[in-house]
């Protein structure tokens, strides 16, 4: 008999590990509830954080989810980088707290200088929404330990400003120090330099990527290739990292 996973079951699972992960909501955020559900499915407790908060409410990790923070005015993520909550996020990240930025969250991490480079308009000038294959390049981060080096995963991608750019010097440094975490497999969907889909900081606790792992954590609700659960590893990796301490 197949077990039925209910919202109550998921809520109970969120307390299993004793780990709590904050999910920040900015004006215009779209994927905060999806990220919170992914955290619950990984056995941690999601904690709602608001852009105007000044503290992180004692959480063990933070996710900056996708969307259009502050309407994507100025540059995507630029205004969010000055939100009150980001002072606490930057401080905690620099002290070693695991932080994941997804899509708009990746843009915010770059605007906050927790990650180098920038995300610009897709080279074809169109918003794109599709399932995307990624190659896992680095498993030595707080968010990728449950994957294997060279593994191909398939998760949804949706962005209009997803082209990762940086100077040749920064790109060479990212490549040379193993800080490219994910690379686009097959075709490059947005013109990102060197097919880079995600990167990490030097310590490996901060990761940003454009595709959306939180949309591929339940069978039947994500891409058919990979069973729809290729994104689970992000969240289970973070929980495992935090439980180990």
Short mmCIF file of N, CA, C and O in Angstrom, two decimals, residues 70-199:
data_model
loop_
_atom_site.label_atom_id
_atom_site.label_comp_id
_atom_site.label_asym_id
_atom_site.label_seq_id
_atom_site.Cartn_x
_atom_site.Cartn_y
_atom_site.Cartn_z
N UNK A 70 10.82 43.75 -5.05
CA UNK A 70 10.64 45.18 -5.30
C UNK A 70 10.39 45.48 -6.78
O UNK A 70 10.79 46.53 -7.31
N UNK A 71 9.74 44.54 -7.47
CA UNK A 71 9.38 44.74 -8.86
C UNK A 71 10.55 44.70 -9.82
O UNK A 71 10.41 45.07 -11.00
N UNK A 72 11.72 44.26 -9.37
CA UNK A 72 12.93 44.24 -10.21
C UNK A 72 13.30 45.63 -10.72
O UNK A 72 13.89 45.77 -11.80
N UNK A 73 12.93 46.67 -9.97
CA UNK A 73 13.33 48.02 -10.36
C UNK A 73 14.83 48.21 -10.13
O UNK A 73 15.45 47.48 -9.38
N UNK A 74 15.40 49.21 -10.75
CA UNK A 74 16.85 49.42 -10.84
C UNK A 74 17.46 48.23 -11.57
O UNK A 74 17.43 48.17 -12.78
N UNK A 75 18.04 47.29 -10.83
CA UNK A 75 18.48 46.00 -11.36
C UNK A 75 17.83 44.92 -10.50
O UNK A 75 17.49 45.16 -9.34
N UNK A 76 17.69 43.74 -11.08
CA UNK A 76 17.09 42.65 -10.31
C UNK A 76 17.89 42.39 -9.04
O UNK A 76 19.09 42.13 -9.11
N UNK A 77 17.22 42.48 -7.89
CA UNK A 77 17.89 42.21 -6.63
C UNK A 77 18.60 43.40 -6.02
O UNK A 77 19.05 43.33 -4.86
N UNK A 78 18.70 44.53 -6.75
CA UNK A 78 19.49 45.66 -6.27
C UNK A 78 18.86 46.31 -5.04
O UNK A 78 19.56 46.61 -4.06
N UNK A 79 17.55 46.53 -5.07
CA UNK A 79 16.90 47.16 -3.92
C UNK A 79 16.87 46.18 -2.75
O UNK A 79 17.09 46.57 -1.59
N UNK A 80 16.59 44.92 -3.04
CA UNK A 80 16.55 43.91 -1.97
C UNK A 80 17.87 43.82 -1.22
O UNK A 80 17.91 43.50 -0.02
N UNK A 81 18.96 44.10 -1.92
CA UNK A 81 20.26 44.06 -1.27
C UNK A 81 20.40 45.03 -0.13
O UNK A 81 21.25 44.86 0.75
N UNK A 82 19.53 46.07 -0.11
CA UNK A 82 19.57 47.07 0.96
C UNK A 82 18.43 46.88 1.97
O UNK A 82 18.25 47.72 2.86
N UNK A 83 17.66 45.80 1.84
CA UNK A 83 16.58 45.53 2.80
C UNK A 83 17.17 45.29 4.19
O UNK A 83 18.27 44.75 4.33
N UNK A 84 16.45 45.68 5.23
CA UNK A 84 16.97 45.49 6.60
C UNK A 84 17.41 44.07 6.90
O UNK A 84 18.44 43.86 7.55
N UNK A 85 16.66 43.07 6.42
CA UNK A 85 17.00 41.68 6.72
C UNK A 85 18.36 41.30 6.17
O UNK A 85 19.06 40.43 6.72
N UNK A 86 18.79 41.97 5.08
CA UNK A 86 20.03 41.55 4.43
C UNK A 86 21.27 41.87 5.26
O UNK A 86 22.29 41.20 5.11
N UNK A 87 21.19 42.86 6.12
CA UNK A 87 22.34 43.12 7.00
C UNK A 87 22.59 41.91 7.89
O UNK A 87 23.75 41.49 8.09
N UNK A 88 21.50 41.31 8.41
CA UNK A 88 21.64 40.12 9.24
C UNK A 88 22.07 38.92 8.41
O UNK A 88 22.86 38.09 8.86
N UNK A 89 21.54 38.80 7.18
CA UNK A 89 21.91 37.68 6.32
C UNK A 89 23.40 37.74 5.96
O UNK A 89 24.11 36.72 6.04
N UNK A 90 23.86 38.91 5.58
CA UNK A 90 25.28 39.07 5.22
C UNK A 90 26.17 38.74 6.41
O UNK A 90 27.18 38.03 6.27
N UNK A 91 25.82 39.24 7.57
CA UNK A 91 26.62 38.98 8.77
C UNK A 91 26.65 37.49 9.08
O UNK A 91 27.73 36.93 9.38
N UNK A 92 25.48 36.84 9.02
CA UNK A 92 25.42 35.41 9.32
C UNK A 92 26.17 34.58 8.28
O UNK A 92 26.86 33.61 8.62
N UNK A 93 26.04 34.95 7.02
CA UNK A 93 26.75 34.23 5.95
C UNK A 93 28.25 34.35 6.13
O UNK A 93 28.99 33.36 5.98
N UNK A 94 28.72 35.53 6.45
CA UNK A 94 30.16 35.72 6.66
C UNK A 94 30.66 34.96 7.87
O UNK A 94 31.86 34.66 7.98
N UNK A 95 29.74 34.62 8.79
CA UNK A 95 30.10 33.83 9.98
C UNK A 95 29.95 32.33 9.73
O UNK A 95 30.21 31.53 10.64
N UNK A 96 29.51 31.94 8.53
CA UNK A 96 29.46 30.53 8.18
C UNK A 96 28.08 29.92 8.03
O UNK A 96 27.97 28.73 7.74
N UNK A 97 27.01 30.69 8.23
CA UNK A 97 25.67 30.13 8.10
C UNK A 97 25.38 29.74 6.65
O UNK A 97 25.68 30.50 5.73
N UNK A 98 24.79 28.56 6.41
CA UNK A 98 24.40 28.18 5.06
C UNK A 98 23.32 29.12 4.51
O UNK A 98 22.29 29.34 5.16
N UNK A 99 23.56 29.67 3.33
CA UNK A 99 22.62 30.57 2.67
C UNK A 99 22.49 30.13 1.22
O UNK A 99 23.50 29.93 0.52
N UNK A 100 21.25 29.99 0.76
CA UNK A 100 20.98 29.60 -0.63
C UNK A 100 20.16 30.69 -1.29
O UNK A 100 19.13 31.11 -0.77
N UNK A 101 20.61 31.14 -2.45
CA UNK A 101 19.86 32.11 -3.25
C UNK A 101 19.41 31.47 -4.54
O UNK A 101 20.24 30.99 -5.32
N UNK A 102 18.10 31.45 -4.77
CA UNK A 102 17.51 30.82 -5.95
C UNK A 102 16.96 31.89 -6.88
O UNK A 102 16.11 32.69 -6.47
N UNK A 103 17.45 31.95 -8.11
CA UNK A 103 16.96 32.87 -9.14
C UNK A 103 17.09 34.32 -8.64
O UNK A 103 18.18 34.84 -8.57
N UNK A 104 15.99 34.97 -8.29
CA UNK A 104 16.08 36.32 -7.76
C UNK A 104 16.96 36.35 -6.52
O UNK A 104 17.66 37.34 -6.26
N UNK A 105 16.95 35.27 -5.74
CA UNK A 105 17.82 35.17 -4.58
C UNK A 105 19.29 35.17 -4.96
O UNK A 105 20.13 35.73 -4.24
N UNK A 106 19.63 34.55 -6.08
CA UNK A 106 20.99 34.57 -6.60
C UNK A 106 21.37 36.00 -6.96
O UNK A 106 22.46 36.48 -6.64
N UNK A 107 20.44 36.70 -7.62
CA UNK A 107 20.69 38.09 -7.98
C UNK A 107 20.94 38.94 -6.73
O UNK A 107 21.84 39.80 -6.71
N UNK A 108 20.16 38.68 -5.67
CA UNK A 108 20.33 39.43 -4.42
C UNK A 108 21.68 39.13 -3.79
O UNK A 108 22.35 40.02 -3.26
N UNK A 109 22.11 37.88 -3.83
CA UNK A 109 23.42 37.51 -3.28
C UNK A 109 24.54 38.25 -4.00
O UNK A 109 25.52 38.68 -3.37
N UNK A 110 24.41 38.38 -5.31
CA UNK A 110 25.43 39.11 -6.07
C UNK A 110 25.38 40.60 -5.75
O UNK A 110 26.42 41.25 -5.57
N UNK A 111 24.18 41.15 -5.66
CA UNK A 111 24.04 42.57 -5.35
C UNK A 111 24.51 42.89 -3.93
O UNK A 111 24.93 44.01 -3.64
N UNK A 112 24.44 41.89 -3.05
CA UNK A 112 24.90 42.07 -1.66
C UNK A 112 26.38 41.76 -1.51
O UNK A 112 26.91 41.82 -0.39
N UNK A 113 27.02 41.36 -2.61
CA UNK A 113 28.46 41.06 -2.63
C UNK A 113 28.83 39.84 -1.81
O UNK A 113 29.99 39.68 -1.43
N UNK A 114 27.84 38.98 -1.54
CA UNK A 114 28.16 37.68 -0.95
C UNK A 114 28.69 36.73 -2.01
O UNK A 114 29.40 35.78 -1.70
N UNK A 115 28.32 36.99 -3.26
CA UNK A 115 28.84 36.24 -4.40
C UNK A 115 29.30 37.23 -5.46
O UNK A 115 28.71 38.31 -5.58
N UNK A 116 30.30 36.88 -6.25
CA UNK A 116 30.80 37.80 -7.27
C UNK A 116 29.96 37.73 -8.54
O UNK A 116 29.13 36.84 -8.72
N UNK A 117 30.20 38.69 -9.43
CA UNK A 117 29.52 38.69 -10.71
C UNK A 117 28.16 39.36 -10.64
O UNK A 117 27.79 39.99 -9.65
N UNK A 118 27.40 39.21 -11.74
CA UNK A 118 26.08 39.81 -11.83
C UNK A 118 25.22 39.00 -12.79
O UNK A 118 25.73 38.19 -13.58
N UNK A 119 23.92 39.19 -12.70
CA UNK A 119 22.97 38.53 -13.60
C UNK A 119 22.31 39.60 -14.46
O UNK A 119 21.77 40.58 -13.95
N UNK A 120 22.37 39.41 -15.79
CA UNK A 120 21.84 40.40 -16.72
C UNK A 120 20.77 39.78 -17.61
O UNK A 120 20.52 38.58 -17.55
N UNK A 121 20.15 40.62 -18.43
CA UNK A 121 19.08 40.19 -19.32
C UNK A 121 19.54 39.02 -20.19
O UNK A 121 20.68 39.01 -20.68
N UNK A 122 18.67 38.01 -20.35
CA UNK A 122 18.98 36.88 -21.21
C UNK A 122 19.43 37.35 -22.59
O UNK A 122 18.87 38.33 -23.12
N UNK A 123 20.39 36.69 -23.17
CA UNK A 123 20.97 37.16 -24.42
C UNK A 123 19.97 37.16 -25.58
O UNK A 123 20.11 37.90 -26.54
N UNK A 124 18.90 36.34 -25.47
CA UNK A 124 17.87 36.31 -26.51
C UNK A 124 16.73 37.28 -26.21
O UNK A 124 15.78 37.37 -26.99
N UNK A 125 16.84 37.99 -25.06
CA UNK A 125 15.90 39.05 -24.70
C UNK A 125 14.48 38.56 -24.39
O UNK A 125 13.52 39.33 -24.45
N UNK A 126 14.34 37.29 -24.07
CA UNK A 126 13.02 36.75 -23.76
C UNK A 126 13.05 36.05 -22.40
O UNK A 126 14.07 35.49 -21.99
N UNK A 127 11.91 36.10 -21.71
CA UNK A 127 11.74 35.28 -20.52
C UNK A 127 11.67 33.82 -20.95
O UNK A 127 11.06 33.49 -21.96
N UNK A 128 12.31 32.94 -20.19
CA UNK A 128 12.32 31.53 -20.54
C UNK A 128 11.82 30.70 -19.36
O UNK A 128 12.12 31.00 -18.21
N UNK A 129 11.02 29.69 -19.66
CA UNK A 129 10.49 28.80 -18.62
C UNK A 129 10.51 27.38 -19.19
O UNK A 129 9.78 27.08 -20.14
N UNK A 130 11.36 26.53 -18.62
CA UNK A 130 11.49 25.16 -19.13
C UNK A 130 12.22 24.31 -18.10
O UNK A 130 12.79 24.82 -17.12
N UNK A 131 12.21 23.02 -18.30
CA UNK A 131 13.05 22.12 -17.49
C UNK A 131 14.47 22.19 -18.03
O UNK A 131 14.68 22.23 -19.25
N UNK A 132 15.42 22.20 -17.12
CA UNK A 132 16.80 22.41 -17.51
C UNK A 132 17.72 21.38 -16.88
O UNK A 132 17.64 21.12 -15.68
N UNK A 133 18.62 20.80 -17.68
CA UNK A 133 19.63 19.89 -17.15
C UNK A 133 20.84 20.68 -16.66
O UNK A 133 21.28 21.64 -17.30
N UNK A 134 21.35 20.25 -15.51
CA UNK A 134 22.54 20.85 -14.92
C UNK A 134 23.55 19.75 -14.60
O UNK A 134 23.17 18.65 -14.22
N UNK A 135 24.80 20.08 -14.72
CA UNK A 135 25.87 19.18 -14.26
C UNK A 135 26.37 19.69 -12.92
O UNK A 135 26.66 20.88 -12.76
N UNK A 136 26.42 18.79 -11.95
CA UNK A 136 26.92 19.15 -10.62
C UNK A 136 28.45 19.17 -10.68
O UNK A 136 29.09 18.14 -10.89
N UNK A 137 29.02 20.35 -10.47
CA UNK A 137 30.47 20.51 -10.56
C UNK A 137 31.16 20.47 -9.20
O UNK A 137 32.35 20.20 -9.11
N UNK A 138 30.42 20.79 -8.13
CA UNK A 138 31.04 20.90 -6.81
C UNK A 138 30.08 20.34 -5.77
O UNK A 138 28.97 20.86 -5.60
N UNK A 139 30.50 19.30 -5.08
CA UNK A 139 29.67 18.71 -4.02
C UNK A 139 30.18 19.08 -2.62
O UNK A 139 29.66 18.59 -1.64
N UNK A 140 31.17 19.97 -2.57
CA UNK A 140 31.75 20.34 -1.28
C UNK A 140 31.17 21.66 -0.76
O UNK A 140 31.89 22.53 -0.28
N UNK A 141 29.85 21.80 -0.89
CA UNK A 141 29.19 22.97 -0.32
C UNK A 141 28.11 22.50 0.65
O UNK A 141 27.73 21.32 0.66
N UNK A 142 27.60 23.44 1.41
CA UNK A 142 26.55 23.10 2.38
C UNK A 142 25.27 22.64 1.71
O UNK A 142 24.43 21.98 2.34
N UNK A 143 25.11 22.96 0.41
CA UNK A 143 23.85 22.70 -0.28
C UNK A 143 23.95 21.61 -1.34
O UNK A 143 22.95 21.33 -2.02
N UNK A 144 25.11 20.99 -1.50
CA UNK A 144 25.26 20.03 -2.59
C UNK A 144 25.90 18.70 -2.16
O UNK A 144 26.22 17.87 -3.01
N UNK A 145 26.08 18.49 -0.88
CA UNK A 145 26.77 17.30 -0.41
C UNK A 145 26.08 15.99 -0.73
O UNK A 145 26.73 14.94 -0.76
N UNK A 146 24.76 16.02 -0.97
CA UNK A 146 24.04 14.79 -1.27
C UNK A 146 24.04 14.44 -2.75
O UNK A 146 23.43 13.45 -3.15
N UNK A 147 24.72 15.25 -3.56
CA UNK A 147 24.88 14.91 -4.98
C UNK A 147 26.26 14.28 -5.19
O UNK A 147 27.09 14.22 -4.28
N UNK A 148 26.50 13.80 -6.40
CA UNK A 148 27.80 13.25 -6.74
C UNK A 148 28.44 14.10 -7.83
O UNK A 148 27.74 14.69 -8.67
N UNK A 149 29.76 14.17 -7.79
CA UNK A 149 30.49 14.96 -8.77
C UNK A 149 30.17 14.47 -10.18
O UNK A 149 30.23 13.28 -10.47
N UNK A 150 29.81 15.39 -11.06
CA UNK A 150 29.51 15.05 -12.45
C UNK A 150 28.09 14.58 -12.69
O UNK A 150 27.72 14.29 -13.83
N UNK A 151 27.29 14.49 -11.63
CA UNK A 151 25.89 14.07 -11.77
C UNK A 151 25.10 15.08 -12.60
O UNK A 151 25.31 16.28 -12.50
N UNK A 152 24.20 14.57 -13.42
CA UNK A 152 23.29 15.43 -14.16
C UNK A 152 21.93 15.41 -13.50
O UNK A 152 21.38 14.34 -13.22
N UNK A 153 21.41 16.60 -13.19
CA UNK A 153 20.08 16.71 -12.60
C UNK A 153 19.21 17.56 -13.51
O UNK A 153 19.71 18.33 -14.34
N UNK A 154 17.91 17.43 -13.33
CA UNK A 154 16.96 18.17 -14.17
C UNK A 154 15.96 18.88 -13.26
O UNK A 154 15.21 18.23 -12.53
N UNK A 155 15.96 20.20 -13.30
CA UNK A 155 15.05 21.00 -12.48
C UNK A 155 14.50 22.15 -13.32
O UNK A 155 15.09 22.52 -14.35
N UNK A 156 13.39 22.76 -12.91
CA UNK A 156 12.82 23.86 -13.69
C UNK A 156 13.69 25.12 -13.67
O UNK A 156 14.42 25.39 -12.72
N UNK A 157 13.56 25.87 -14.76
CA UNK A 157 14.26 27.15 -14.92
C UNK A 157 13.24 28.17 -15.39
O UNK A 157 12.42 27.88 -16.26
N UNK A 158 13.26 29.38 -14.82
CA UNK A 158 12.33 30.43 -15.27
C UNK A 158 12.95 31.78 -14.95
O UNK A 158 13.04 32.17 -13.80
N UNK A 159 13.42 32.47 -15.97
CA UNK A 159 14.03 33.78 -15.73
C UNK A 159 14.06 34.62 -17.00
O UNK A 159 14.01 34.11 -18.11
N UNK A 160 14.14 35.91 -16.78
CA UNK A 160 14.33 36.86 -17.87
C UNK A 160 15.68 37.52 -17.79
O UNK A 160 16.19 38.04 -18.77
N UNK A 161 16.26 37.54 -16.59
CA UNK A 161 17.57 38.14 -16.35
C UNK A 161 18.46 37.10 -15.69
O UNK A 161 18.81 37.24 -14.52
N UNK A 162 18.81 36.07 -16.43
CA UNK A 162 19.55 34.95 -15.86
C UNK A 162 20.95 34.78 -16.39
O UNK A 162 21.62 33.80 -16.06
N UNK A 163 21.41 35.72 -17.19
CA UNK A 163 22.74 35.59 -17.77
C UNK A 163 23.83 35.97 -16.78
O UNK A 163 23.95 37.14 -16.40
N UNK A 164 24.60 35.00 -16.34
CA UNK A 164 25.67 35.26 -15.37
C UNK A 164 26.89 35.83 -16.09
O UNK A 164 27.39 35.24 -17.05
N UNK A 165 27.34 36.99 -15.61
CA UNK A 165 28.52 37.63 -16.21
C UNK A 165 29.49 38.03 -15.10
O UNK A 165 29.09 38.27 -13.96
N UNK A 166 30.76 38.09 -15.48
CA UNK A 166 31.82 38.54 -14.58
C UNK A 166 33.04 38.81 -15.43
O UNK A 166 33.08 38.43 -16.62
N UNK A 167 34.03 39.46 -14.86
CA UNK A 167 35.27 39.69 -15.59
C UNK A 167 35.99 38.37 -15.83
O UNK A 167 35.76 37.39 -15.11
N UNK A 168 36.86 38.35 -16.80
CA UNK A 168 37.64 37.14 -17.05
C UNK A 168 38.45 36.74 -15.81
O UNK A 168 38.61 35.55 -15.52
N UNK A 169 38.94 37.74 -15.09
CA UNK A 169 39.72 37.45 -13.87
C UNK A 169 38.86 36.72 -12.85
O UNK A 169 39.30 35.73 -12.25
N UNK A 170 37.63 37.19 -12.64
CA UNK A 170 36.74 36.54 -11.67
C UNK A 170 36.34 35.16 -12.17
O UNK A 170 36.33 34.19 -11.38
N UNK A 171 36.04 35.05 -13.45
CA UNK A 171 35.66 33.74 -14.01
C UNK A 171 36.79 32.74 -13.85
O UNK A 171 36.56 31.58 -13.48
N UNK A 172 38.01 33.17 -14.13
CA UNK A 172 39.16 32.28 -13.99
C UNK A 172 39.34 31.85 -12.53
O UNK A 172 39.67 30.69 -12.24
N UNK A 173 39.11 32.80 -11.61
CA UNK A 173 39.23 32.46 -10.19
C UNK A 173 38.16 31.46 -9.77
O UNK A 173 38.45 30.50 -9.04
N UNK A 174 36.92 31.67 -10.22
CA UNK A 174 35.85 30.73 -9.89
C UNK A 174 36.17 29.34 -10.41
O UNK A 174 35.98 28.33 -9.71
N UNK A 175 36.66 29.28 -11.64
CA UNK A 175 37.01 27.98 -12.25
C UNK A 175 38.19 27.35 -11.50
O UNK A 175 38.17 26.16 -11.16
N UNK A 176 39.21 28.16 -11.24
CA UNK A 176 40.43 27.64 -10.66
C UNK A 176 40.29 27.18 -9.23
O UNK A 176 41.06 26.32 -8.77
N UNK A 177 39.33 27.74 -8.51
CA UNK A 177 39.14 27.37 -7.10
C UNK A 177 37.95 26.44 -6.90
O UNK A 177 37.56 26.18 -5.75
N UNK A 178 37.38 25.94 -7.98
CA UNK A 178 36.28 24.99 -7.88
C UNK A 178 34.98 25.59 -7.38
O UNK A 178 34.15 24.89 -6.80
N UNK A 179 34.79 26.88 -7.59
CA UNK A 179 33.60 27.54 -7.06
C UNK A 179 32.43 27.59 -8.05
O UNK A 179 31.38 28.15 -7.73
N UNK A 180 32.61 27.03 -9.23
CA UNK A 180 31.46 26.81 -10.11
C UNK A 180 30.76 25.56 -9.61
O UNK A 180 31.33 24.48 -9.60
N UNK A 181 29.53 25.70 -9.16
CA UNK A 181 28.80 24.59 -8.54
C UNK A 181 27.95 23.85 -9.56
O UNK A 181 27.84 22.62 -9.51
N UNK A 182 27.34 24.58 -10.48
CA UNK A 182 26.49 23.98 -11.51
C UNK A 182 26.78 24.61 -12.86
O UNK A 182 27.05 25.81 -12.94
N UNK A 183 26.70 23.78 -13.90
CA UNK A 183 26.87 24.26 -15.25
C UNK A 183 25.70 23.76 -16.10
O UNK A 183 25.20 22.64 -15.88
N UNK A 184 25.25 24.60 -17.02
CA UNK A 184 24.15 24.19 -17.90
C UNK A 184 24.61 23.05 -18.81
O UNK A 184 25.70 23.10 -19.38
N UNK A 185 23.76 22.06 -18.93
CA UNK A 185 24.02 20.90 -19.78
C UNK A 185 23.15 21.02 -21.02
O UNK A 185 21.98 21.40 -20.95
N UNK A 186 23.71 20.69 -22.17
CA UNK A 186 22.95 20.82 -23.42
C UNK A 186 23.09 22.24 -23.93
O UNK A 186 24.19 22.72 -24.17
N UNK A 187 21.98 22.94 -24.07
CA UNK A 187 22.03 24.31 -24.56
C UNK A 187 22.05 25.29 -23.39
O UNK A 187 21.49 25.03 -22.34
N UNK A 188 22.70 26.40 -23.62
CA UNK A 188 22.76 27.48 -22.63
C UNK A 188 21.49 28.32 -22.75
O UNK A 188 21.25 28.91 -23.80
N UNK A 189 20.67 28.40 -21.70
CA UNK A 189 19.36 29.01 -21.85
C UNK A 189 19.33 30.53 -21.80
O UNK A 189 18.31 31.14 -22.14
N UNK A 190 20.43 31.16 -21.36
CA UNK A 190 20.35 32.61 -21.14
C UNK A 190 21.63 33.37 -21.46
O UNK A 190 21.72 34.58 -21.21
N UNK A 191 22.63 32.67 -22.01
CA UNK A 191 23.87 33.35 -22.36
C UNK A 191 24.86 33.49 -21.24
O UNK A 191 25.83 34.25 -21.34
N UNK A 192 24.67 32.76 -20.14
CA UNK A 192 25.62 32.82 -19.03
C UNK A 192 27.01 32.46 -19.50
O UNK A 192 27.21 31.47 -20.22
N UNK A 193 27.99 33.25 -19.10
CA UNK A 193 29.37 33.00 -19.51
C UNK A 193 29.84 31.65 -18.98
O UNK A 193 29.57 31.29 -17.83
N UNK A 194 30.52 30.92 -19.83
CA UNK A 194 31.08 29.60 -19.52
C UNK A 194 30.01 28.62 -19.03
O UNK A 194 30.30 27.68 -18.29
N UNK A 195 28.77 28.85 -19.45
CA UNK A 195 27.64 27.96 -19.11
C UNK A 195 27.41 27.84 -17.61
O UNK A 195 26.86 26.85 -17.12
N UNK A 196 27.80 28.87 -16.85
CA UNK A 196 27.69 28.81 -15.39
C UNK A 196 26.24 29.01 -14.96
O UNK A 196 25.61 30.01 -15.29
N UNK A 197 25.73 28.05 -14.18
CA UNK A 197 24.36 28.12 -13.67
C UNK A 197 24.31 28.43 -12.19
O UNK A 197 23.28 28.88 -11.67
N UNK A 198 25.42 28.19 -11.48
CA UNK A 198 25.45 28.44 -10.04
C UNK A 198 26.87 28.45 -9.52
O UNK A 198 27.74 27.76 -10.06
N UNK A 199 27.09 29.25 -8.47
CA UNK A 199 28.43 29.38 -7.91
C UNK A 199 28.35 29.38 -6.38
O UNK A 199 27.26 29.45 -5.81
#
